PDB file of C-alpha atoms in Angstrom:
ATOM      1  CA  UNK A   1      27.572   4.513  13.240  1.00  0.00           C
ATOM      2  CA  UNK A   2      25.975   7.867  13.334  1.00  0.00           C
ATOM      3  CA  UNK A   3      22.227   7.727  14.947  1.00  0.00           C
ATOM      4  CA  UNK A   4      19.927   9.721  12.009  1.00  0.00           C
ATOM      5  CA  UNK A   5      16.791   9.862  14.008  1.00  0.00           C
ATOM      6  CA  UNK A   6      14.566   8.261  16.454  1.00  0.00           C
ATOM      7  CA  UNK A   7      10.717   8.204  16.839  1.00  0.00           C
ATOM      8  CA  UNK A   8       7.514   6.669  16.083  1.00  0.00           C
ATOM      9  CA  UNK A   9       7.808   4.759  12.533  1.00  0.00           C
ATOM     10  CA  UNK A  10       5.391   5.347   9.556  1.00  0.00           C
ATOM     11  CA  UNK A  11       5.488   4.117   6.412  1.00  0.00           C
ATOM     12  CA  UNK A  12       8.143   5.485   3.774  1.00  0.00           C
ATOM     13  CA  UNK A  13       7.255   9.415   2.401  1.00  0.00           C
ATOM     14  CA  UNK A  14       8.055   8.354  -1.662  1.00  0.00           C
ATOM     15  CA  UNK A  15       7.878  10.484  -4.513  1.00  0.00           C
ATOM     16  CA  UNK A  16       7.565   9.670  -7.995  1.00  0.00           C
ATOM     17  CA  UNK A  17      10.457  10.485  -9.558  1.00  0.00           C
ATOM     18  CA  UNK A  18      13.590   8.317 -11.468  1.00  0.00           C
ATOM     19  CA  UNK A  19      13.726   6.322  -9.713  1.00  0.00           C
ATOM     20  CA  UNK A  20      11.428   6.392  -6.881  1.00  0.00           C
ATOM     21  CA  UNK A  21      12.720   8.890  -3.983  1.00  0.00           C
ATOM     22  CA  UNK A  22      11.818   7.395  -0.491  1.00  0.00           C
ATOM     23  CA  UNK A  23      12.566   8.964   3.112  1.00  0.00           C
ATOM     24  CA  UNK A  24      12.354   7.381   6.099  1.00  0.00           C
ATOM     25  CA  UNK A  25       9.375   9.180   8.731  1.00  0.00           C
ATOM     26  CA  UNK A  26      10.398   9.573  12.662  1.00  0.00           C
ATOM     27  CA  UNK A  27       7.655  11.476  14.308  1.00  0.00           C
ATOM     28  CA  UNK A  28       7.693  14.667  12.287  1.00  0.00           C
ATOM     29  CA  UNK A  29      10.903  14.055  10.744  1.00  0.00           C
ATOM     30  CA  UNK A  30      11.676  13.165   7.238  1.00  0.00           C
ATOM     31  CA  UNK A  31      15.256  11.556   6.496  1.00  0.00           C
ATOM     32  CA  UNK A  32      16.287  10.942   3.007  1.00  0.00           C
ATOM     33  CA  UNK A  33      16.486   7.089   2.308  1.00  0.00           C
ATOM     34  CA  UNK A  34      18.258   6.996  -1.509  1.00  0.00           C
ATOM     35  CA  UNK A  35      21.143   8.529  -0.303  1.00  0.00           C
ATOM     36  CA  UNK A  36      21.991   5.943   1.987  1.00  0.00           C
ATOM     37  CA  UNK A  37      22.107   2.850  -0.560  1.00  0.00           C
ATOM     38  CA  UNK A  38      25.527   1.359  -0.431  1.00  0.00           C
ATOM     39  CA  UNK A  39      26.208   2.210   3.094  1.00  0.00           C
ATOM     40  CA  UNK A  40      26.088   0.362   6.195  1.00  0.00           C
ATOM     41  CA  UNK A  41      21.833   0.848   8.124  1.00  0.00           C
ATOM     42  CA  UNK A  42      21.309  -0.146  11.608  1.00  0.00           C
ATOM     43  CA  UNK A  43      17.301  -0.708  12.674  1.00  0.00           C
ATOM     44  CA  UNK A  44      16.909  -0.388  16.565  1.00  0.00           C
ATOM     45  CA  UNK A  45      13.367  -1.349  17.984  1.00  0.00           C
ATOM     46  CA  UNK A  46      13.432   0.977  20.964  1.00  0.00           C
ATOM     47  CA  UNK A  47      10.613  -1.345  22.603  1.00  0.00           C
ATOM     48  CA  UNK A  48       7.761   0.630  23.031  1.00  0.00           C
ATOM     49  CA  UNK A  49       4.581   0.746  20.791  1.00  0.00           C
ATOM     50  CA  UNK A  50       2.253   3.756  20.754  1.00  0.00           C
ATOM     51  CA  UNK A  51      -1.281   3.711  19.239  1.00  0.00           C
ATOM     52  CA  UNK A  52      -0.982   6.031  16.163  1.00  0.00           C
ATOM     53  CA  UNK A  53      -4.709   7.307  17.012  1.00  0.00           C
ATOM     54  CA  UNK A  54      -5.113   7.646  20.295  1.00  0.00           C
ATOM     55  CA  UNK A  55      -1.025   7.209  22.042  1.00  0.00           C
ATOM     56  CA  UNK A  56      -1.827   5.097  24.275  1.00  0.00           C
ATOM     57  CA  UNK A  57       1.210   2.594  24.901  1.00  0.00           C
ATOM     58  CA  UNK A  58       0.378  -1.119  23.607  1.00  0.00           C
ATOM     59  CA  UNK A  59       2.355  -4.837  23.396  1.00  0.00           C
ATOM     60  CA  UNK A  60       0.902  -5.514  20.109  1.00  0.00           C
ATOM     61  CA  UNK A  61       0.301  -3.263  17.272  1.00  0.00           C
ATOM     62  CA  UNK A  62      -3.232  -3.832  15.625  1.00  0.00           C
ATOM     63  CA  UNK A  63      -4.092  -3.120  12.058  1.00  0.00           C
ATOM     64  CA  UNK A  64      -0.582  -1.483  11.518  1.00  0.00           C
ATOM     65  CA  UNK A  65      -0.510   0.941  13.975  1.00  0.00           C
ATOM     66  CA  UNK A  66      -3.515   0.972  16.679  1.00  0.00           C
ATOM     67  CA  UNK A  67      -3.941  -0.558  20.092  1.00  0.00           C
ATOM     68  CA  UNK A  68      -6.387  -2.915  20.244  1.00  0.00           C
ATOM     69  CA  UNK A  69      -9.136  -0.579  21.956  1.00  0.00           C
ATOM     70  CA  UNK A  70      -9.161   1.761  18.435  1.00  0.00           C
ATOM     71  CA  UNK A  71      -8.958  -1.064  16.456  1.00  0.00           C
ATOM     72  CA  UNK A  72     -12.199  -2.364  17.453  1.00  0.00           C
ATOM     73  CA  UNK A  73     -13.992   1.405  17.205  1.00  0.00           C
ATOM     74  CA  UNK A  74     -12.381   3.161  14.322  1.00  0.00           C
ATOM     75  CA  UNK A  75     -14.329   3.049  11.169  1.00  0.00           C
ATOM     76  CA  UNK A  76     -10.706   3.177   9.337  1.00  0.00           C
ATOM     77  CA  UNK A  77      -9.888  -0.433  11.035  1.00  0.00           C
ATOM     78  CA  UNK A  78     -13.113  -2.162  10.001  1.00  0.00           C
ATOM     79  CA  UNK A  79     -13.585  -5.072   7.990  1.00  0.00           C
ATOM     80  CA  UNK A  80     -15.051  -2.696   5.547  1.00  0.00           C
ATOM     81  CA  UNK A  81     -11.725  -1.265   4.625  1.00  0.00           C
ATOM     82  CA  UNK A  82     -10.511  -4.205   3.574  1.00  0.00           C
ATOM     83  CA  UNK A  83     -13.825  -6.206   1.736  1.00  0.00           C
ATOM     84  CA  UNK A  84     -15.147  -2.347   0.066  1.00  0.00           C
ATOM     85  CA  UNK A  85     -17.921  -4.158  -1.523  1.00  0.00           C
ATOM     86  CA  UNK A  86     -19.702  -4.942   2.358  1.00  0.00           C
ATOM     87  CA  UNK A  87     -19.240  -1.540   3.318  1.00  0.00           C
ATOM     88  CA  UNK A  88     -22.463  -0.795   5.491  1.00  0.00           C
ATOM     89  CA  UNK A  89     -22.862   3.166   5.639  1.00  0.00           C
ATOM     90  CA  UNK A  90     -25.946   3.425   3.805  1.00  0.00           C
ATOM     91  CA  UNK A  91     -27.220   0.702   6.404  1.00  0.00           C
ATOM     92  CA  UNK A  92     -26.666   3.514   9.172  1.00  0.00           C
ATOM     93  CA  UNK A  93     -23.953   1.676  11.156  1.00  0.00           C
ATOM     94  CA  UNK A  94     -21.065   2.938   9.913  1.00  0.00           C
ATOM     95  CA  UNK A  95     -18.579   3.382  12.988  1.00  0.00           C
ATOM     96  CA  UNK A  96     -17.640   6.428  12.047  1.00  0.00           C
ATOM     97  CA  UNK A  97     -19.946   8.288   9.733  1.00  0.00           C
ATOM     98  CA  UNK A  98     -18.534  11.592   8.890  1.00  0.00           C
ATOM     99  CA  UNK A  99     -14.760   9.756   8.864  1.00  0.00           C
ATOM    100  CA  UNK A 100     -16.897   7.545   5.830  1.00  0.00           C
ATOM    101  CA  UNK A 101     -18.118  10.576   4.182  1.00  0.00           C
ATOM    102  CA  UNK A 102     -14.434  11.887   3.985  1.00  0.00           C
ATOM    103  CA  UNK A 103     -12.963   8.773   3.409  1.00  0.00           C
ATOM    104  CA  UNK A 104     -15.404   6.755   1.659  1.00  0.00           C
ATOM    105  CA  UNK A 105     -17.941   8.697  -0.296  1.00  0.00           C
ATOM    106  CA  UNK A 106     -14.968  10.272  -2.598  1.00  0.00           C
ATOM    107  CA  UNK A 107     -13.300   9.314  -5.935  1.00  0.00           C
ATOM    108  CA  UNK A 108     -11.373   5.956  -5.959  1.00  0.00           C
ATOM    109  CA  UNK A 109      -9.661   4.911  -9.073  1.00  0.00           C
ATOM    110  CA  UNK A 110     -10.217   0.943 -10.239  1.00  0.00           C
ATOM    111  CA  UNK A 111      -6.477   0.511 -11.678  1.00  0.00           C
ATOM    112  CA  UNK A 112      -4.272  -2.479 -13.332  1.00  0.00           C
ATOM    113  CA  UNK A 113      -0.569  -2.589 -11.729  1.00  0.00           C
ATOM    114  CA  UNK A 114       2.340  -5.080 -12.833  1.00  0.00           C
ATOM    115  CA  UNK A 115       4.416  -5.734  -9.485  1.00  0.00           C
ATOM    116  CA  UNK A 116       4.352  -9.749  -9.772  1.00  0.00           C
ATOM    117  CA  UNK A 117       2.178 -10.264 -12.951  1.00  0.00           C
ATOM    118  CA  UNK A 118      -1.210  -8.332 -13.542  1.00  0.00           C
ATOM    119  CA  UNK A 119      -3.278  -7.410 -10.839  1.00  0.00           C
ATOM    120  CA  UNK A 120      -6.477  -5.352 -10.124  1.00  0.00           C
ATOM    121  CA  UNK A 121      -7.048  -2.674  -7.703  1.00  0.00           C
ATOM    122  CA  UNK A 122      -8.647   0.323  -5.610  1.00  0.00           C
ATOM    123  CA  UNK A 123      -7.584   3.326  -4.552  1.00  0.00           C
ATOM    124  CA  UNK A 124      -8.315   6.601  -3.469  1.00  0.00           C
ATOM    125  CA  UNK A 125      -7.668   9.138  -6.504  1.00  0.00           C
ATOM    126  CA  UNK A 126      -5.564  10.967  -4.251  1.00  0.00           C
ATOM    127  CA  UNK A 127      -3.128   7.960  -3.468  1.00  0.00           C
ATOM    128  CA  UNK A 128      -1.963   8.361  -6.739  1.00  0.00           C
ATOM    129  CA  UNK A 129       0.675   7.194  -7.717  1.00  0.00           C
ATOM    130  CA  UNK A 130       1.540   6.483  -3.737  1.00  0.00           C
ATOM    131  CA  UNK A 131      -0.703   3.378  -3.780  1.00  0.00           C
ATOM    132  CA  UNK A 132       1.258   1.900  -6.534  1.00  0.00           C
ATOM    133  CA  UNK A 133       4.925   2.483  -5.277  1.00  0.00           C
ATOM    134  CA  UNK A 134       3.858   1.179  -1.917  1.00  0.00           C
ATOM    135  CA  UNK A 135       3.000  -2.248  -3.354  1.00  0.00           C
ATOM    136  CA  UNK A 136       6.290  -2.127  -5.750  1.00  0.00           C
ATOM    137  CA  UNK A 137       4.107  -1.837  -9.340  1.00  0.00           C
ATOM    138  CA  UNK A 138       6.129  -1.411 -11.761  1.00  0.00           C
ATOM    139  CA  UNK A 139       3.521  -0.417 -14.301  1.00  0.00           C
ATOM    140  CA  UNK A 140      -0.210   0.866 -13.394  1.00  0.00           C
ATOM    141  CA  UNK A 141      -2.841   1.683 -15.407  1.00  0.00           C
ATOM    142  CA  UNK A 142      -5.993   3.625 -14.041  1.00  0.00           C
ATOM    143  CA  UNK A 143      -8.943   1.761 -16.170  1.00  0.00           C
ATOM    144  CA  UNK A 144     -11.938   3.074 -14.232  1.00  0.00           C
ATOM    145  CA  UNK A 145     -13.206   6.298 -12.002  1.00  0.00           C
ATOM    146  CA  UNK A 146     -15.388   5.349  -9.903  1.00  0.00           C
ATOM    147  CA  UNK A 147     -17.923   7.613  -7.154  1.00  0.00           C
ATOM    148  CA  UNK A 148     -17.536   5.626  -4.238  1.00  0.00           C
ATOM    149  CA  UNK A 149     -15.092   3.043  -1.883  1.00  0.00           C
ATOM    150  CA  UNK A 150     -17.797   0.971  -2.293  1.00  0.00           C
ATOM    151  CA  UNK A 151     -18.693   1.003  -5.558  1.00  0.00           C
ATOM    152  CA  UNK A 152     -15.097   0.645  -6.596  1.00  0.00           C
ATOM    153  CA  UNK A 153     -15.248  -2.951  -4.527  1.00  0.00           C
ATOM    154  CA  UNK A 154     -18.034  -3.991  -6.608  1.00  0.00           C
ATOM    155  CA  UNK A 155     -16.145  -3.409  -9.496  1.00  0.00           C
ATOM    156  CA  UNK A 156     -12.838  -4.804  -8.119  1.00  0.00           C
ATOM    157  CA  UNK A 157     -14.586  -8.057  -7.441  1.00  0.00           C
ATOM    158  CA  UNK A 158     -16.128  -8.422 -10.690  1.00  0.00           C
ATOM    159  CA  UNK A 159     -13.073  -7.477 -12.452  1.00  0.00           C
ATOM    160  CA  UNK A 160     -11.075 -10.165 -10.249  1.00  0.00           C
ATOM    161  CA  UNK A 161     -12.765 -13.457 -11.244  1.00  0.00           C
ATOM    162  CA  UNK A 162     -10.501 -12.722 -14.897  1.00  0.00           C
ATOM    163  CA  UNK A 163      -7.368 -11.510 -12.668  1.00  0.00           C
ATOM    164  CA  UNK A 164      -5.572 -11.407  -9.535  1.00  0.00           C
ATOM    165  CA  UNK A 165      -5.790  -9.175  -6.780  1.00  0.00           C
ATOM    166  CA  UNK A 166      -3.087  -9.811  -5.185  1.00  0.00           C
ATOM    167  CA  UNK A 167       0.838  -9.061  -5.303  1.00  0.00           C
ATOM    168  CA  UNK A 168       3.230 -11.788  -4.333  1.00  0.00           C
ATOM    169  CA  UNK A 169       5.903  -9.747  -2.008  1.00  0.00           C
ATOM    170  CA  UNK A 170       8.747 -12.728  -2.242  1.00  0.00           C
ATOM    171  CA  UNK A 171       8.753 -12.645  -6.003  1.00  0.00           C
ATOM    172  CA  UNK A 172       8.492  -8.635  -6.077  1.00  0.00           C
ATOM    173  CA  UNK A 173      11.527  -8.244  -4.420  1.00  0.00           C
ATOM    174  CA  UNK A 174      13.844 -10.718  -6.222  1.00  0.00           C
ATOM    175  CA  UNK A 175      14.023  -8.767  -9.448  1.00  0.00           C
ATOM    176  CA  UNK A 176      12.436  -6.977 -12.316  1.00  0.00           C
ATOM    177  CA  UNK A 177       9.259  -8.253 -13.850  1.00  0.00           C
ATOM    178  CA  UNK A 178       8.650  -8.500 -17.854  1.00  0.00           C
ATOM    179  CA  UNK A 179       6.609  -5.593 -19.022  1.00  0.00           C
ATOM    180  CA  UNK A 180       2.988  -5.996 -20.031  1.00  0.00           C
ATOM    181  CA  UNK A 181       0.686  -3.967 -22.343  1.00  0.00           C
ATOM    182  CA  UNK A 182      -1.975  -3.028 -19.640  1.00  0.00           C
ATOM    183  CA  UNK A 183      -4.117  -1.509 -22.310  1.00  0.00           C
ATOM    184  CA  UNK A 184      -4.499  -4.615 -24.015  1.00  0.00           C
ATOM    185  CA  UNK A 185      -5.552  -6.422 -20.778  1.00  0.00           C
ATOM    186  CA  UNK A 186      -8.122  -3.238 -20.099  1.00  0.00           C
ATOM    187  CA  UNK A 187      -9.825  -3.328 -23.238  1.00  0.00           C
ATOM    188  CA  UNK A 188      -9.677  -7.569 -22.820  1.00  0.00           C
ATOM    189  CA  UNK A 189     -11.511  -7.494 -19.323  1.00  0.00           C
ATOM    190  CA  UNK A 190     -13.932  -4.515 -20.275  1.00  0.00           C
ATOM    191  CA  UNK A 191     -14.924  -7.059 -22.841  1.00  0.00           C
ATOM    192  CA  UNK A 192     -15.079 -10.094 -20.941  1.00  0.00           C
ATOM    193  CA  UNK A 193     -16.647  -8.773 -18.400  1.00  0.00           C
ATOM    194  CA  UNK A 194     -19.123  -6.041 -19.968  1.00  0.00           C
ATOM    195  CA  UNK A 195     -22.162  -7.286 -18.719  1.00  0.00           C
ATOM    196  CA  UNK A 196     -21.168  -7.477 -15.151  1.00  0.00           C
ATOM    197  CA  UNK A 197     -19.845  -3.210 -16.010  1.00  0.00           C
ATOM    198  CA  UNK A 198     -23.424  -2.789 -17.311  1.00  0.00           C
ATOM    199  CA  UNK A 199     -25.159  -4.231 -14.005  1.00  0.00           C
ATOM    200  CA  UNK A 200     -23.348  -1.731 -12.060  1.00  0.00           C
ATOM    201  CA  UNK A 201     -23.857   1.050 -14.076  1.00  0.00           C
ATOM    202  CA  UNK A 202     -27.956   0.258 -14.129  1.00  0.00           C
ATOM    203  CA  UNK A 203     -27.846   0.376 -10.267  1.00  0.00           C
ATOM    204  CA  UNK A 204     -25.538   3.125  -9.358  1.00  0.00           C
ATOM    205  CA  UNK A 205     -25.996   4.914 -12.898  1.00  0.00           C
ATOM    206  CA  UNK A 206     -23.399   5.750 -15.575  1.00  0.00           C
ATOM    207  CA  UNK A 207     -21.565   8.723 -13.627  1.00  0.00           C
ATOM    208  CA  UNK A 208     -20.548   6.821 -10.757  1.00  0.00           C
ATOM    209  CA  UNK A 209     -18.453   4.198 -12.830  1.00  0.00           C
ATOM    210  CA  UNK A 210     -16.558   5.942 -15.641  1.00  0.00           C
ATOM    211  CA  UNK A 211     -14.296   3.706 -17.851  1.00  0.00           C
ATOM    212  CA  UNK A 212     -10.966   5.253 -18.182  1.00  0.00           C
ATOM    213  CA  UNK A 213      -9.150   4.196 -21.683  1.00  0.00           C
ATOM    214  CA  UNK A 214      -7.161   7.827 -22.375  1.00  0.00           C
ATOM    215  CA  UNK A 215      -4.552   7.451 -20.180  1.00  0.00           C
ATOM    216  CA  UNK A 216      -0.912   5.985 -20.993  1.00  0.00           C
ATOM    217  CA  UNK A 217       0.679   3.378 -18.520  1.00  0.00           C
ATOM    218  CA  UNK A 218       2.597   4.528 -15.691  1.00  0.00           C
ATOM    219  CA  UNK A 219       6.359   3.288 -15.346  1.00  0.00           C
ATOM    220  CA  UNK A 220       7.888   3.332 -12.142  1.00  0.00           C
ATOM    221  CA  UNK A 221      11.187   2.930 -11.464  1.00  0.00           C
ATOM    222  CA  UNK A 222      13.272   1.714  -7.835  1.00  0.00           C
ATOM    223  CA  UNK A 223      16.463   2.394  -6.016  1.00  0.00           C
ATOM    224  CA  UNK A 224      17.691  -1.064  -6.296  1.00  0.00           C
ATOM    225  CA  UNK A 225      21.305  -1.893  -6.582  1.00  0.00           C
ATOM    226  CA  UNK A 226      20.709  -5.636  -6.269  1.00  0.00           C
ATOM    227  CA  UNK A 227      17.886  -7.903  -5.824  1.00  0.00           C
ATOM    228  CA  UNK A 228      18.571 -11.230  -3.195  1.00  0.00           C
ATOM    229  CA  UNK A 229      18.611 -14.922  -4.583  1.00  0.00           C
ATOM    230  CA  UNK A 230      16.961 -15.882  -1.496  1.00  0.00           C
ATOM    231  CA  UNK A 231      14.275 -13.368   0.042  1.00  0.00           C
ATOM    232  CA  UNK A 232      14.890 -13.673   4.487  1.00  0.00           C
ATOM    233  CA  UNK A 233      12.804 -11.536   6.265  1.00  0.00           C
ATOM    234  CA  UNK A 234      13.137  -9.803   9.330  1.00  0.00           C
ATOM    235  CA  UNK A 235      11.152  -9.636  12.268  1.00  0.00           C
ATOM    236  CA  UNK A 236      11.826  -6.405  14.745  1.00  0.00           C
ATOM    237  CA  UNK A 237       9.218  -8.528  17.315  1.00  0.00           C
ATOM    238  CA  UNK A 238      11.627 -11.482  17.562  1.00  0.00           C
ATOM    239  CA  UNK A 239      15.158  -9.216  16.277  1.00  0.00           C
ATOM    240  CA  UNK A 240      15.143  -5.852  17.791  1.00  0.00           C
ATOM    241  CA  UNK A 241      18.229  -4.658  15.741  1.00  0.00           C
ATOM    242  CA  UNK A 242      18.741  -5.371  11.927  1.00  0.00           C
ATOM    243  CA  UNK A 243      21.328  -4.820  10.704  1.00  0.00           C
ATOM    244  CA  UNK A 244      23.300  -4.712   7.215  1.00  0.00           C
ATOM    245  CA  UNK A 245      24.244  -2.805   3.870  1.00  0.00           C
ATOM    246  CA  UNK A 246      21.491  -1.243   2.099  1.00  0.00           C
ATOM    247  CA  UNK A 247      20.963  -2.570  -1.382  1.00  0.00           C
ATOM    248  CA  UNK A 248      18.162  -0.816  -2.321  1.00  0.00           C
ATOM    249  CA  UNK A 249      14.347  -0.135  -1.428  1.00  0.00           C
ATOM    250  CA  UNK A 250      11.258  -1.343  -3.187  1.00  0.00           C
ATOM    251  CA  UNK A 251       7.549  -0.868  -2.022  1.00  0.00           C
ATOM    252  CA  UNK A 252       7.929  -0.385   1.432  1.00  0.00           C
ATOM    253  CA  UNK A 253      10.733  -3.042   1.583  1.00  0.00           C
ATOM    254  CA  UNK A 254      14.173  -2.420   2.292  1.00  0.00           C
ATOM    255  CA  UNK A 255      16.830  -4.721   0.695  1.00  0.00           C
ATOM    256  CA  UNK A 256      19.922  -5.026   2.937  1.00  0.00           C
ATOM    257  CA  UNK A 257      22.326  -7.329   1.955  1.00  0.00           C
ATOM    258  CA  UNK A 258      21.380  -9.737   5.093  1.00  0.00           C
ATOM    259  CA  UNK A 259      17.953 -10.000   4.539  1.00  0.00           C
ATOM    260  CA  UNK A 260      14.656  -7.861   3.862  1.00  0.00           C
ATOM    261  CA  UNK A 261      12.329  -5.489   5.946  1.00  0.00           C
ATOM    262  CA  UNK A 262       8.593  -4.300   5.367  1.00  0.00           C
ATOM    263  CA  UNK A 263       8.815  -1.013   7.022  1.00  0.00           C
ATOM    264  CA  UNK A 264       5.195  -0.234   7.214  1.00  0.00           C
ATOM    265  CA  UNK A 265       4.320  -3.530   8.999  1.00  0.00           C
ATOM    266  CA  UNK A 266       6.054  -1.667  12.039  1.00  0.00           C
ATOM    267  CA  UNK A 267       4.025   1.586  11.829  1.00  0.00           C
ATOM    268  CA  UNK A 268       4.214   3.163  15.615  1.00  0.00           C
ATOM    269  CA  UNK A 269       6.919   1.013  16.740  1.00  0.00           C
ATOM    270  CA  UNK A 270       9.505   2.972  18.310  1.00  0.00           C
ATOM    271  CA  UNK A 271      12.798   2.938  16.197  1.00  0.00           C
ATOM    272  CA  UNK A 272      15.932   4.353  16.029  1.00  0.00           C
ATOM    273  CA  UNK A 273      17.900   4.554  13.081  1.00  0.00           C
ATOM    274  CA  UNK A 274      21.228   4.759  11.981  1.00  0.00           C
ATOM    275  CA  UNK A 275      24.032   4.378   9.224  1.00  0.00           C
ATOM    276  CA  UNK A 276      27.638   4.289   8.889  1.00  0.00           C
TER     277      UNK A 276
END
């Protein structure tokens, strides 16, 4: 096999394209990743972890990437991130204030994706359309702008008691999922849940959480040659080398023909990686 590159994982580089064009990340290198389906990949965990913040070496790898000291301290690590809706900035204990005001106090987009069956989400406006191949949509639909991270939550978890949040990574990656008219399900959950929309709009006013109902669905195709019958994952903490043909990529999953890989669990893991 001929080594491509070595370094410090992150997740996938992917642009939207048809299909989806991914490249692997080393350090500062990019390596093209479509090319290679069909051929022979080789995964080497080189057994080192460094902290993608601060360096420092570390056993385990925290929050996808930190050591366990910048996991604790980061505002980008805190509870928050996940649960927008108990964000506490305005309460003057954000860990990290002008990392919030950057981060946090900017445009996310409230959007509808089709990966395993509908789903609502948040994102940053400018994570799209990368939010969406990450989590292998097929279709996504942005139904609402929205002023802040937190904000957006509030509408995510209203939006959520009529449908899912969540994507179901075993079914994503054993085929192609019916298509669904996300415009239909939109204008269905604006009405269903209009007075909840209202609510928010009396306390954070009428600019701060825009309905979006102009835009067209977004179709997004994958370099998949073949999906598994059986999804096996692999673990790089227990296996250090993986090994197998390349089938195809989805999300941040690759598909080898011996089992399946979520390359951005691994962020900052040392890797080397090669193909035949």
């Amino acid at each position: 096999m001929r080594e491509l590159g070595r370094g410090a994982l992150t997740k996938m580089a992917v642009r939207l394209e048809e299909p989806v064009q991914y490249a692997f990340r080393l350090d500062d290198a990019e390596i093209p990743a479509n090319p290679l389906i069909g051929q022979a990949l080789r995964l080497e965990y080189l057994g080192a972890i460094h902290c993608i913040h601060c360096g420092r070496k570390t056993k385990t790898s925290f929050s996808q990437g930190y050591c366990y000291p910048c996991f604790t301290k980061l505002a980008q690590c805190d509870s928050c991130i996940i649960s927008p809706e108990k964000c506490h900035f305005e309460a003057g204990t954000c860990r990290e204030p002008e990392w919030g005001e950057r981060f946090c106090m900017t445009d996310h987009v409230v959007y509808l994706a089709n990966s395993t069956g509908i789903k609502v989400g948040i994102t940053r406006a400018s994570q799209v359309p990368t939010r969406w191949i990450d989590q292998g949509a097929s279709q996504a639909l942005p139904i609402m702008r929205v002023a802040t991270r937190q904000q957006s939550g509030f509408v995510e978890d209203l939006l959520r008691t009529r449908v899912a949040d969540r994507t179901n990574w075993r079914a994503m990656l054993k085929g192609e999922v019916p298509a669904l008219d996300l415009p239909a399900i939109r204008d269905e959950l604006f009405e269903h849940c209009a007075e909840g929309l209202r609510a928010l709009q009396d306390r954070f006013g009428l600019q701060a959480i825009q309905p979006v109902t102009d835009l067209a669905p977004i179709e997004i195709k994958y370099p998949v040659d073949a999906y598994p019958t059986k999804v096996v994952s692999f673990d790089l903490d227990k296996t250090s080398v993986v090994e197998g043909t390349l089938r195809g990529i989805k999300g941040q999953y690759l598909i080898l023909d011996t089992g399946v890989i979520n390359l951005r669990k691994y962020t900052a893991y040392q890797l080397a990686i090669s193909a035949a």
